DNA sequence: TTCTAATTGAAAAACATTTTCATTTGGCTT
DNA sequence: AAGCCAAATGAAAATGTTTTTCAATTAGAA
């Protein structure tokens, strides 16, 4: 289940935030993008629709939308920063393609048993968890395999 | 199982890296710290032992130690950046206290079944995963409970 | 001891995010 | 419809983190 634009704008209003043209555009871009976006990437797309929107406004809107639960952060490993993406409404996790950045959500992490045991053994009160699988999507894997076959006789540079 | 200082210095040498006084100090600080450290926090502690070591060298050493597998990144959620800490040698994950930053490692994540299923269903080639539990350690939880009891009759400021 | 590629620190550059502030505006009240 | 004002905005500056550049130093092999 994914929120639609009207629901998001209503929620803004309901929580005392003003529905500005800038916020409309930003929300529109997020809604119509299936990838996760950095603030900068989001801003770039917003500029195409309204060149006057500032990056600061993008940051501020991201903060609100996160607070309202419409978007969520992503951790794609490596030295990479936190990204964001539109999100289903339930607790979920990510399958991330390290090559192209494609993201697939999944909801059944089934970590309750593990969580319970860890809580007991370590006297921790566990509030939440972060789980992400990193790998290669089908398309990127195909490309890799083709490259391997094509270049199998070529010598490899030593560094 | 945790590496000792000598092993780490040997590994540096073995991989063609020079064993410099700076690297000795940095490794020493990491070895003797049980918390995870940001590059800046690590540098701060290094300065106490050798005020001439530059932050750049800390970054460069972090990179090498990560490559050699002696330290690993941490993702403590929120807008937080990537942290690092000393680490056991095997595949493992973290239990992180959101209050004091205490970290407990655990190794048995047992995600194979889930990984297999996700790989099949989504045609993904999964290389690795990231799993962290966030919560409150015993001590911090105690403090919280005491505060709740102590302040239960006091009025709460509205913001 | 000599030699040299690796390493270092300082400074600058490159980025990412937050703060400040004067101006504008959404939307409630008349 | 007009007025009002707290909320929101963009520009610019400030803050913070990480990387790059470069000349000087040095670890360690010969
Ligand atoms: Mn989750
Ligand atoms: Mn660890
Ligand atoms: Zn891909
Ligand atoms: Zn704690």
PDB file of N, CA and C in Angstrom, chain A residues 72-150:
ATOM      1  N   UNK A  72      11.191   7.307   3.893  1.00  0.00           N
ATOM      2  CA  UNK A  72      12.094   6.736   4.887  1.00  0.00           C
ATOM      3  C   UNK A  72      13.519   6.726   4.369  1.00  0.00           C
ATOM      4  N   UNK A  73      14.427   6.618   5.300  1.00  0.00           N
ATOM      5  CA  UNK A  73      15.835   6.632   4.934  1.00  0.00           C
ATOM      6  C   UNK A  73      16.299   5.268   4.441  1.00  0.00           C
ATOM      7  N   UNK A  74      17.384   5.287   3.716  1.00  0.00           N
ATOM      8  CA  UNK A  74      17.963   4.047   3.235  1.00  0.00           C
ATOM      9  C   UNK A  74      19.444   4.024   3.553  1.00  0.00           C
ATOM     10  N   UNK A  75      19.969   2.841   3.786  1.00  0.00           N
ATOM     11  CA  UNK A  75      21.399   2.711   4.040  1.00  0.00           C
ATOM     12  C   UNK A  75      21.966   1.740   3.035  1.00  0.00           C
ATOM     13  N   UNK A  76      22.624   2.285   2.032  1.00  0.00           N
ATOM     14  CA  UNK A  76      23.085   1.433   0.948  1.00  0.00           C
ATOM     15  C   UNK A  76      24.520   0.952   1.137  1.00  0.00           C
ATOM     16  N   UNK A  77      25.027   1.022   2.346  1.00  0.00           N
ATOM     17  CA  UNK A  77      26.352   0.500   2.628  1.00  0.00           C
ATOM     18  C   UNK A  77      27.466   1.295   2.004  1.00  0.00           C
ATOM     19  N   UNK A  78      28.699   0.814   2.135  1.00  0.00           N
ATOM     20  CA  UNK A  78      29.833   1.564   1.640  1.00  0.00           C
ATOM     21  C   UNK A  78      29.941   2.866   2.413  1.00  0.00           C
ATOM     22  N   UNK A  79      30.658   3.815   1.867  1.00  0.00           N
ATOM     23  CA  UNK A  79      30.770   5.086   2.576  1.00  0.00           C
ATOM     24  C   UNK A  79      29.566   5.979   2.318  1.00  0.00           C
ATOM     25  N   UNK A  80      28.550   5.408   1.700  1.00  0.00           N
ATOM     26  CA  UNK A  80      27.441   6.216   1.197  1.00  0.00           C
ATOM     27  C   UNK A  80      26.595   6.858   2.286  1.00  0.00           C
ATOM     28  N   UNK A  81      26.043   8.000   1.978  1.00  0.00           N
ATOM     29  CA  UNK A  81      25.197   8.733   2.910  1.00  0.00           C
ATOM     30  C   UNK A  81      23.804   8.090   2.952  1.00  0.00           C
ATOM     31  N   UNK A  82      22.952   8.670   3.764  1.00  0.00           N
ATOM     32  CA  UNK A  82      21.597   8.157   3.859  1.00  0.00           C
ATOM     33  C   UNK A  82      20.733   8.709   2.735  1.00  0.00           C
ATOM     34  N   UNK A  83      20.047   7.845   2.091  1.00  0.00           N
ATOM     35  CA  UNK A  83      19.188   8.241   0.996  1.00  0.00           C
ATOM     36  C   UNK A  83      17.738   8.178   1.419  1.00  0.00           C
ATOM     37  N   UNK A  84      16.864   8.638   0.577  1.00  0.00           N
ATOM     38  CA  UNK A  84      15.466   8.479   0.911  1.00  0.00           C
ATOM     39  C   UNK A  84      14.658   8.032  -0.283  1.00  0.00           C
ATOM     40  N   UNK A  85      13.501   7.552  -0.042  1.00  0.00           N
ATOM     41  CA  UNK A  85      12.686   6.972  -1.092  1.00  0.00           C
ATOM     42  C   UNK A  85      11.233   6.996  -0.645  1.00  0.00           C
ATOM     43  N   UNK A  86      10.351   6.873  -1.592  1.00  0.00           N
ATOM     44  CA  UNK A  86       8.969   6.758  -1.173  1.00  0.00           C
ATOM     45  C   UNK A  86       8.786   5.378  -0.583  1.00  0.00           C
ATOM     46  N   UNK A  87       7.777   5.169   0.214  1.00  0.00           N
ATOM     47  CA  UNK A  87       7.713   3.926   0.973  1.00  0.00           C
ATOM     48  C   UNK A  87       6.306   3.411   1.167  1.00  0.00           C
ATOM     49  N   UNK A  88       6.194   2.102   1.273  1.00  0.00           N
ATOM     50  CA  UNK A  88       4.925   1.500   1.666  1.00  0.00           C
ATOM     51  C   UNK A  88       4.673   1.895   3.116  1.00  0.00           C
ATOM     52  N   UNK A  89       3.475   1.705   3.560  1.00  0.00           N
ATOM     53  CA  UNK A  89       3.135   2.198   4.891  1.00  0.00           C
ATOM     54  C   UNK A  89       3.596   1.289   6.017  1.00  0.00           C
ATOM     55  N   UNK A  90       3.824   0.024   5.740  1.00  0.00           N
ATOM     56  CA  UNK A  90       4.157  -0.884   6.836  1.00  0.00           C
ATOM     57  C   UNK A  90       5.659  -0.991   7.086  1.00  0.00           C
ATOM     58  N   UNK A  91       5.972  -1.606   8.179  1.00  0.00           N
ATOM     59  CA  UNK A  91       7.353  -1.955   8.500  1.00  0.00           C
ATOM     60  C   UNK A  91       7.935  -2.750   7.341  1.00  0.00           C
ATOM     61  N   UNK A  92       9.084  -2.361   6.879  1.00  0.00           N
ATOM     62  CA  UNK A  92       9.643  -3.074   5.744  1.00  0.00           C
ATOM     63  C   UNK A  92      11.151  -2.886   5.644  1.00  0.00           C
ATOM     64  N   UNK A  93      11.729  -3.618   4.718  1.00  0.00           N
ATOM     65  CA  UNK A  93      13.165  -3.548   4.514  1.00  0.00           C
ATOM     66  C   UNK A  93      13.471  -3.491   3.036  1.00  0.00           C
ATOM     67  N   UNK A  94      14.757  -3.498   2.713  1.00  0.00           N
ATOM     68  CA  UNK A  94      15.146  -3.257   1.326  1.00  0.00           C
ATOM     69  C   UNK A  94      16.094  -4.301   0.750  1.00  0.00           C
ATOM     70  N   UNK A  95      15.896  -4.533  -0.494  1.00  0.00           N
ATOM     71  CA  UNK A  95      16.830  -5.293  -1.314  1.00  0.00           C
ATOM     72  C   UNK A  95      17.427  -4.252  -2.250  1.00  0.00           C
ATOM     73  N   UNK A  96      18.717  -4.053  -2.195  1.00  0.00           N
ATOM     74  CA  UNK A  96      19.326  -2.968  -2.954  1.00  0.00           C
ATOM     75  C   UNK A  96      20.340  -3.487  -3.955  1.00  0.00           C
ATOM     76  N   UNK A  97      20.212  -3.043  -5.189  1.00  0.00           N
ATOM     77  CA  UNK A  97      21.210  -3.403  -6.198  1.00  0.00           C
ATOM     78  C   UNK A  97      22.400  -2.454  -6.090  1.00  0.00           C
ATOM     79  N   UNK A  98      23.567  -3.016  -5.823  1.00  0.00           N
ATOM     80  CA  UNK A  98      24.762  -2.189  -5.640  1.00  0.00           C
ATOM     81  C   UNK A  98      25.194  -1.532  -6.946  1.00  0.00           C
ATOM     82  N   UNK A  99      24.787  -2.117  -8.074  1.00  0.00           N
ATOM     83  CA  UNK A  99      25.207  -1.567  -9.355  1.00  0.00           C
ATOM     84  C   UNK A  99      24.338  -0.402  -9.807  1.00  0.00           C
ATOM     85  N   UNK A 100      23.026  -0.606  -9.871  1.00  0.00           N
ATOM     86  CA  UNK A 100      22.164   0.425 -10.451  1.00  0.00           C
ATOM     87  C   UNK A 100      21.313   1.143  -9.414  1.00  0.00           C
ATOM     88  N   UNK A 101      21.345   0.678  -8.174  1.00  0.00           N
ATOM     89  CA  UNK A 101      20.604   1.379  -7.133  1.00  0.00           C
ATOM     90  C   UNK A 101      19.133   1.013  -7.030  1.00  0.00           C
ATOM     91  N   UNK A 102      18.708   0.091  -7.854  1.00  0.00           N
ATOM     92  CA  UNK A 102      17.318  -0.359  -7.792  1.00  0.00           C
ATOM     93  C   UNK A 102      16.978  -0.873  -6.396  1.00  0.00           C
ATOM     94  N   UNK A 103      15.776  -0.554  -5.934  1.00  0.00           N
ATOM     95  CA  UNK A 103      15.387  -0.967  -4.595  1.00  0.00           C
ATOM     96  C   UNK A 103      14.078  -1.749  -4.628  1.00  0.00           C
ATOM     97  N   UNK A 104      14.057  -2.870  -3.941  1.00  0.00           N
ATOM     98  CA  UNK A 104      12.827  -3.638  -3.799  1.00  0.00           C
ATOM     99  C   UNK A 104      12.507  -3.730  -2.306  1.00  0.00           C
ATOM    100  N   UNK A 105      11.260  -3.429  -1.969  1.00  0.00           N
ATOM    101  CA  UNK A 105      10.848  -3.533  -0.579  1.00  0.00           C
ATOM    102  C   UNK A 105      10.400  -4.952  -0.257  1.00  0.00           C
ATOM    103  N   UNK A 106      10.603  -5.359   0.981  1.00  0.00           N
ATOM    104  CA  UNK A 106       9.942  -6.581   1.444  1.00  0.00           C
ATOM    105  C   UNK A 106       9.529  -6.372   2.897  1.00  0.00           C
ATOM    106  N   UNK A 107       8.484  -7.046   3.287  1.00  0.00           N
ATOM    107  CA  UNK A 107       7.901  -6.738   4.594  1.00  0.00           C
ATOM    108  C   UNK A 107       8.103  -7.824   5.638  1.00  0.00           C
ATOM    109  N   UNK A 108       8.270  -9.066   5.197  1.00  0.00           N
ATOM    110  CA  UNK A 108       8.339 -10.167   6.150  1.00  0.00           C
ATOM    111  C   UNK A 108       9.765 -10.474   6.579  1.00  0.00           C
ATOM    112  N   UNK A 109      10.269  -9.686   7.514  1.00  0.00           N
ATOM    113  CA  UNK A 109      11.642  -9.902   7.945  1.00  0.00           C
ATOM    114  C   UNK A 109      11.729 -11.003   8.982  1.00  0.00           C
ATOM    115  N   UNK A 110      10.637 -11.185   9.727  1.00  0.00           N
ATOM    116  CA  UNK A 110      10.564 -12.344  10.602  1.00  0.00           C
ATOM    117  C   UNK A 110      11.720 -12.422  11.604  1.00  0.00           C
ATOM    118  N   UNK A 111      11.978 -11.330  12.242  1.00  0.00           N
ATOM    119  CA  UNK A 111      13.122 -11.290  13.158  1.00  0.00           C
ATOM    120  C   UNK A 111      12.710 -11.359  14.619  1.00  0.00           C
ATOM    121  N   UNK A 112      11.443 -11.630  14.864  1.00  0.00           N
ATOM    122  CA  UNK A 112      10.940 -11.599  16.238  1.00  0.00           C
ATOM    123  C   UNK A 112      11.686 -12.540  17.175  1.00  0.00           C
ATOM    124  N   UNK A 113      11.879 -13.769  16.709  1.00  0.00           N
ATOM    125  CA  UNK A 113      12.527 -14.760  17.572  1.00  0.00           C
ATOM    126  C   UNK A 113      13.947 -14.303  17.923  1.00  0.00           C
ATOM    127  N   UNK A 114      14.668 -13.890  16.879  1.00  0.00           N
ATOM    128  CA  UNK A 114      16.031 -13.407  17.086  1.00  0.00           C
ATOM    129  C   UNK A 114      16.027 -12.207  18.019  1.00  0.00           C
ATOM    130  N   UNK A 115      15.092 -11.311  17.789  1.00  0.00           N
ATOM    131  CA  UNK A 115      14.999 -10.095  18.603  1.00  0.00           C
ATOM    132  C   UNK A 115      14.784 -10.439  20.073  1.00  0.00           C
ATOM    133  N   UNK A 116      13.859 -11.342  20.303  1.00  0.00           N
ATOM    134  CA  UNK A 116      13.580 -11.764  21.671  1.00  0.00           C
ATOM    135  C   UNK A 116      14.813 -12.335  22.356  1.00  0.00           C
ATOM    136  N   UNK A 117      15.475 -13.227  21.666  1.00  0.00           N
ATOM    137  CA  UNK A 117      16.630 -13.870  22.268  1.00  0.00           C
ATOM    138  C   UNK A 117      17.726 -12.864  22.577  1.00  0.00           C
ATOM    139  N   UNK A 118      17.999 -11.978  21.606  1.00  0.00           N
ATOM    140  CA  UNK A 118      19.028 -10.969  21.826  1.00  0.00           C
ATOM    141  C   UNK A 118      18.677 -10.070  23.000  1.00  0.00           C
ATOM    142  N   UNK A 119      17.402  -9.716  23.082  1.00  0.00           N
ATOM    143  CA  UNK A 119      16.954  -8.854  24.172  1.00  0.00           C
ATOM    144  C   UNK A 119      17.216  -9.510  25.516  1.00  0.00           C
ATOM    145  N   UNK A 120      16.852 -10.772  25.596  1.00  0.00           N
ATOM    146  CA  UNK A 120      17.051 -11.512  26.841  1.00  0.00           C
ATOM    147  C   UNK A 120      18.523 -11.650  27.196  1.00  0.00           C
ATOM    148  N   UNK A 121      19.269 -12.192  26.256  1.00  0.00           N
ATOM    149  CA  UNK A 121      20.675 -12.485  26.519  1.00  0.00           C
ATOM    150  C   UNK A 121      21.483 -11.252  26.867  1.00  0.00           C
ATOM    151  N   UNK A 122      21.137 -10.130  26.266  1.00  0.00           N
ATOM    152  CA  UNK A 122      21.938  -8.931  26.466  1.00  0.00           C
ATOM    153  C   UNK A 122      21.261  -7.864  27.312  1.00  0.00           C
ATOM    154  N   UNK A 123      20.104  -8.214  27.859  1.00  0.00           N
ATOM    155  CA  UNK A 123      19.364  -7.265  28.698  1.00  0.00           C
ATOM    156  C   UNK A 123      19.100  -5.963  27.947  1.00  0.00           C
ATOM    157  N   UNK A 124      18.790  -6.073  26.692  1.00  0.00           N
ATOM    158  CA  UNK A 124      18.499  -4.895  25.886  1.00  0.00           C
ATOM    159  C   UNK A 124      16.990  -4.764  25.712  1.00  0.00           C
ATOM    160  N   UNK A 125      16.521  -3.531  25.699  1.00  0.00           N
ATOM    161  CA  UNK A 125      15.154  -3.262  25.306  1.00  0.00           C
ATOM    162  C   UNK A 125      15.227  -2.844  23.849  1.00  0.00           C
ATOM    163  N   UNK A 126      14.822  -3.715  22.949  1.00  0.00           N
ATOM    164  CA  UNK A 126      14.995  -3.433  21.525  1.00  0.00           C
ATOM    165  C   UNK A 126      13.785  -2.688  20.962  1.00  0.00           C
ATOM    166  N   UNK A 127      14.067  -1.567  20.314  1.00  0.00           N
ATOM    167  CA  UNK A 127      12.986  -0.728  19.779  1.00  0.00           C
ATOM    168  C   UNK A 127      12.738  -0.962  18.291  1.00  0.00           C
ATOM    169  N   UNK A 128      13.805  -1.150  17.564  1.00  0.00           N
ATOM    170  CA  UNK A 128      13.641  -1.263  16.116  1.00  0.00           C
ATOM    171  C   UNK A 128      14.846  -1.965  15.523  1.00  0.00           C
ATOM    172  N   UNK A 129      14.780  -2.193  14.253  1.00  0.00           N
ATOM    173  CA  UNK A 129      15.936  -2.776  13.594  1.00  0.00           C
ATOM    174  C   UNK A 129      16.057  -2.273  12.174  1.00  0.00           C
ATOM    175  N   UNK A 130      17.236  -2.479  11.651  1.00  0.00           N
ATOM    176  CA  UNK A 130      17.570  -2.047  10.300  1.00  0.00           C
ATOM    177  C   UNK A 130      18.038  -3.299   9.578  1.00  0.00           C
ATOM    178  N   UNK A 131      17.440  -3.584   8.450  1.00  0.00           N
ATOM    179  CA  UNK A 131      17.851  -4.776   7.699  1.00  0.00           C
ATOM    180  C   UNK A 131      17.841  -4.473   6.212  1.00  0.00           C
ATOM    181  N   UNK A 132      18.965  -4.651   5.563  1.00  0.00           N
ATOM    182  CA  UNK A 132      19.039  -4.413   4.138  1.00  0.00           C
ATOM    183  C   UNK A 132      19.921  -5.481   3.501  1.00  0.00           C
ATOM    184  N   UNK A 133      19.432  -5.998   2.396  1.00  0.00           N
ATOM    185  CA  UNK A 133      20.236  -6.945   1.635  1.00  0.00           C
ATOM    186  C   UNK A 133      20.851  -6.205   0.458  1.00  0.00           C
ATOM    187  N   UNK A 134      22.130  -6.460   0.236  1.00  0.00           N
ATOM    188  CA  UNK A 134      22.821  -5.817  -0.878  1.00  0.00           C
ATOM    189  C   UNK A 134      23.216  -6.866  -1.906  1.00  0.00           C
ATOM    190  N   UNK A 135      23.063  -6.523  -3.154  1.00  0.00           N
ATOM    191  CA  UNK A 135      23.448  -7.488  -4.165  1.00  0.00           C
ATOM    192  C   UNK A 135      23.302  -6.923  -5.561  1.00  0.00           C
ATOM    193  N   UNK A 136      22.903  -7.786  -6.468  1.00  0.00           N
ATOM    194  CA  UNK A 136      22.775  -7.395  -7.862  1.00  0.00           C
ATOM    195  C   UNK A 136      21.396  -7.780  -8.367  1.00  0.00           C
ATOM    196  N   UNK A 137      20.730  -6.843  -8.997  1.00  0.00           N
ATOM    197  CA  UNK A 137      19.429  -7.160  -9.566  1.00  0.00           C
ATOM    198  C   UNK A 137      19.625  -8.008 -10.819  1.00  0.00           C
ATOM    199  N   UNK A 138      18.548  -8.558 -11.310  1.00  0.00           N
ATOM    200  CA  UNK A 138      18.634  -9.476 -12.437  1.00  0.00           C
ATOM    201  C   UNK A 138      19.351  -8.854 -13.646  1.00  0.00           C
ATOM    202  N   UNK A 139      18.936  -7.624 -13.988  1.00  0.00           N
ATOM    203  CA  UNK A 139      19.490  -6.969 -15.172  1.00  0.00           C
ATOM    204  C   UNK A 139      20.995  -6.746 -15.035  1.00  0.00           C
ATOM    205  N   UNK A 140      21.387  -6.222 -13.874  1.00  0.00           N
ATOM    206  CA  UNK A 140      22.809  -5.942 -13.673  1.00  0.00           C
ATOM    207  C   UNK A 140      23.627  -7.224 -13.644  1.00  0.00           C
ATOM    208  N   UNK A 141      23.039  -8.273 -13.113  1.00  0.00           N
ATOM    209  CA  UNK A 141      23.737  -9.545 -13.080  1.00  0.00           C
ATOM    210  C   UNK A 141      23.944 -10.089 -14.485  1.00  0.00           C
ATOM    211  N   UNK A 142      22.901  -9.935 -15.318  1.00  0.00           N
ATOM    212  CA  UNK A 142      23.017 -10.339 -16.726  1.00  0.00           C
ATOM    213  C   UNK A 142      24.184  -9.621 -17.384  1.00  0.00           C
ATOM    214  N   UNK A 143      24.212  -8.297 -17.220  1.00  0.00           N
ATOM    215  CA  UNK A 143      25.284  -7.492 -17.810  1.00  0.00           C
ATOM    216  C   UNK A 143      26.647  -8.004 -17.374  1.00  0.00           C
ATOM    217  N   UNK A 144      26.765  -8.282 -16.092  1.00  0.00           N
ATOM    218  CA  UNK A 144      28.037  -8.770 -15.563  1.00  0.00           C
ATOM    219  C   UNK A 144      28.436 -10.073 -16.237  1.00  0.00           C
ATOM    220  N   UNK A 145      27.487 -10.998 -16.339  1.00  0.00           N
ATOM    221  CA  UNK A 145      27.783 -12.289 -16.934  1.00  0.00           C
ATOM    222  C   UNK A 145      28.216 -12.125 -18.385  1.00  0.00           C
ATOM    223  N   UNK A 146      27.506 -11.259 -19.117  1.00  0.00           N
ATOM    224  CA  UNK A 146      27.874 -11.019 -20.515  1.00  0.00           C
ATOM    225  C   UNK A 146      29.292 -10.488 -20.603  1.00  0.00           C
ATOM    226  N   UNK A 147      29.633  -9.542 -19.728  1.00  0.00           N
ATOM    227  CA  UNK A 147      30.981  -8.988 -19.722  1.00  0.00           C
ATOM    228  C   UNK A 147      32.028 -10.045 -19.443  1.00  0.00           C
ATOM    229  N   UNK A 148      31.728 -10.910 -18.496  1.00  0.00           N
ATOM    230  CA  UNK A 148      32.681 -11.963 -18.163  1.00  0.00           C
ATOM    231  C   UNK A 148      32.953 -12.827 -19.385  1.00  0.00           C
ATOM    232  N   UNK A 149      31.873 -13.234 -20.063  1.00  0.00           N
ATOM    233  CA  UNK A 149      32.033 -14.067 -21.249  1.00  0.00           C
ATOM    234  C   UNK A 149      32.800 -13.327 -22.339  1.00  0.00           C
ATOM    235  N   UNK A 150      32.405 -12.097 -22.624  1.00  0.00           N
ATOM    236  CA  UNK A 150      33.024 -11.320 -23.694  1.00  0.00           C
ATOM    237  C   UNK A 150      34.513 -11.086 -23.468  1.00  0.00           C
TER     238      UNK A 150
END
